[in-house]
C-alpha cells in the first residue's frame, strides 16, 4: 500500500471511481468492495445500493465485514446466476 494514498487501492481516488460507476459496474464494485480499506467499504456498498436497488442482501453488516457467504450471495445476485 502506498502511504501517500493512505493505503487506498484506488490511489486515493475512490470517490472518483464511485462517482463514475454506473449500473453496469456492479461486479466491478463487488471486487472493489473487497479491496477497499475497511473504513471505505460503506461508501462502496452505498454506491452499489444506489445503482442496483433491490439486489443487495439485507445483511449489510455481513457484506461489510466481507463474510464469504454474504459475498457469494451478492455475486450470485449481481451476475444473474
mmCIF file of C-alpha atoms in Angstrom:
data_model
loop_
_atom_site.group_PDB
_atom_site.id
_atom_site.type_symbol
_atom_site.label_atom_id
_atom_site.label_comp_id
_atom_site.label_asym_id
_atom_site.label_seq_id
_atom_site.Cartn_x
_atom_site.Cartn_y
_atom_site.Cartn_z
ATOM 1 C CA UNK A 1 0.000 0.000 0.000
ATOM 2 C CA UNK A 2 1.224 3.441 -0.861
ATOM 3 C CA UNK A 3 1.458 5.620 2.263
ATOM 4 C CA UNK A 4 0.808 8.684 0.111
ATOM 5 C CA UNK A 5 -2.715 7.453 -0.583
ATOM 6 C CA UNK A 6 -3.443 6.104 2.877
ATOM 7 C CA UNK A 7 -3.371 2.564 1.510
ATOM 8 C CA UNK A 8 -6.358 3.210 -0.755
ATOM 9 C CA UNK A 9 -6.135 0.636 -3.613
ATOM 10 C CA UNK A 10 -7.775 3.149 -5.929
ATOM 11 C CA UNK A 11 -4.828 5.503 -5.473
ATOM 12 C CA UNK A 12 -6.685 7.936 -3.243
ATOM 13 C CA UNK A 13 -9.429 8.367 -5.827
ATOM 14 C CA UNK A 14 -12.098 6.021 -4.517
ATOM 15 C CA UNK A 15 -14.645 8.818 -4.515
ATOM 16 C CA UNK A 16 -13.897 9.453 -8.209
ATOM 17 C CA UNK A 17 -14.311 5.780 -9.072
ATOM 18 C CA UNK A 18 -17.618 5.607 -7.215
ATOM 19 C CA UNK A 19 -18.903 8.791 -8.850
ATOM 20 C CA UNK A 20 -18.146 7.416 -12.319
ATOM 21 C CA UNK A 21 -19.636 3.961 -11.661
ATOM 22 C CA UNK A 22 -22.871 3.066 -13.404
ATOM 23 C CA UNK A 23 -25.456 0.312 -13.062
ATOM 24 C CA UNK A 24 -23.404 -1.957 -15.336
ATOM 25 C CA UNK A 25 -20.461 -1.767 -12.903
ATOM 26 C CA UNK A 26 -21.960 -3.925 -10.158
ATOM 27 C CA UNK A 27 -19.406 -6.719 -10.465
ATOM 28 C CA UNK A 28 -16.543 -4.217 -10.574
ATOM 29 C CA UNK A 29 -17.853 -2.635 -7.386
ATOM 30 C CA UNK A 30 -18.140 -6.100 -5.847
ATOM 31 C CA UNK A 31 -14.407 -6.566 -6.411
ATOM 32 C CA UNK A 32 -13.623 -3.050 -5.204
ATOM 33 C CA UNK A 33 -15.600 -3.662 -2.023
ATOM 34 C CA UNK A 34 -13.190 -6.436 -1.107
ATOM 35 C CA UNK A 35 -10.090 -4.369 -1.898
ATOM 36 C CA UNK A 36 -11.228 -1.180 -0.186
ATOM 37 C CA UNK A 37 -9.952 -0.377 3.294
ATOM 38 C CA UNK A 38 -12.495 -1.194 5.981
ATOM 39 C CA UNK A 39 -13.259 2.489 6.530
ATOM 40 C CA UNK A 40 -14.200 2.891 2.844
ATOM 41 C CA UNK A 41 -16.386 -0.195 2.377
ATOM 42 C CA UNK A 42 -19.573 1.598 3.407
ATOM 43 C CA UNK A 43 -19.121 4.105 0.558
ATOM 44 C CA UNK A 44 -18.715 1.275 -1.970
ATOM 45 C CA UNK A 45 -21.709 -0.604 -0.565
ATOM 46 C CA UNK A 46 -23.878 2.520 -0.596
ATOM 47 C CA UNK A 47 -22.945 3.233 -4.227
ATOM 48 C CA UNK A 48 -23.876 -0.330 -5.175
ATOM 49 C CA UNK A 49 -27.198 0.067 -3.378
ATOM 50 C CA UNK A 50 -27.920 3.307 -5.211
ATOM 51 C CA UNK A 51 -27.054 1.869 -8.619
ATOM 52 C CA UNK A 52 -28.638 -1.551 -8.264
ATOM 53 C CA UNK A 53 -31.652 -1.253 -5.955
ATOM 54 C CA UNK A 54 -33.161 -4.449 -4.635
ATOM 55 C CA UNK A 55 -30.124 -6.624 -5.394
ATOM 56 C CA UNK A 56 -28.092 -6.172 -2.237
ATOM 57 C CA UNK A 57 -28.651 -8.580 0.643
ATOM 58 C CA UNK A 58 -30.400 -7.357 3.734
ATOM 59 C CA UNK A 59 -27.424 -8.317 5.934
ATOM 60 C CA UNK A 60 -25.274 -5.296 5.164
ATOM 61 C CA UNK A 61 -23.056 -5.965 8.168
ATOM 62 C CA UNK A 62 -22.061 -9.377 6.796
ATOM 63 C CA UNK A 63 -21.152 -7.866 3.434
ATOM 64 C CA UNK A 64 -19.183 -5.035 5.050
ATOM 65 C CA UNK A 65 -17.150 -7.460 7.155
ATOM 66 C CA UNK A 66 -16.508 -9.472 3.951
ATOM 67 C CA UNK A 67 -18.292 -12.595 5.128
ATOM 68 C CA UNK A 68 -17.652 -15.209 2.389
ATOM 69 C CA UNK A 69 -21.257 -16.479 2.335
ATOM 70 C CA UNK A 70 -22.660 -12.949 2.041
ATOM 71 C CA UNK A 71 -20.197 -12.103 -0.734
ATOM 72 C CA UNK A 72 -21.115 -15.287 -2.643
ATOM 73 C CA UNK A 73 -24.804 -14.421 -2.382
ATOM 74 C CA UNK A 74 -24.126 -10.896 -3.588
ATOM 75 C CA UNK A 75 -22.033 -12.208 -6.503
ATOM 76 C CA UNK A 76 -24.847 -14.568 -7.478
ATOM 77 C CA UNK A 77 -27.401 -11.751 -7.402
ATOM 78 C CA UNK A 78 -25.184 -9.363 -9.365
ATOM 79 C CA UNK A 79 -24.165 -11.903 -12.000
ATOM 80 C CA UNK A 80 -27.687 -13.218 -12.505
ATOM 81 C CA UNK A 81 -26.697 -16.733 -11.682
#
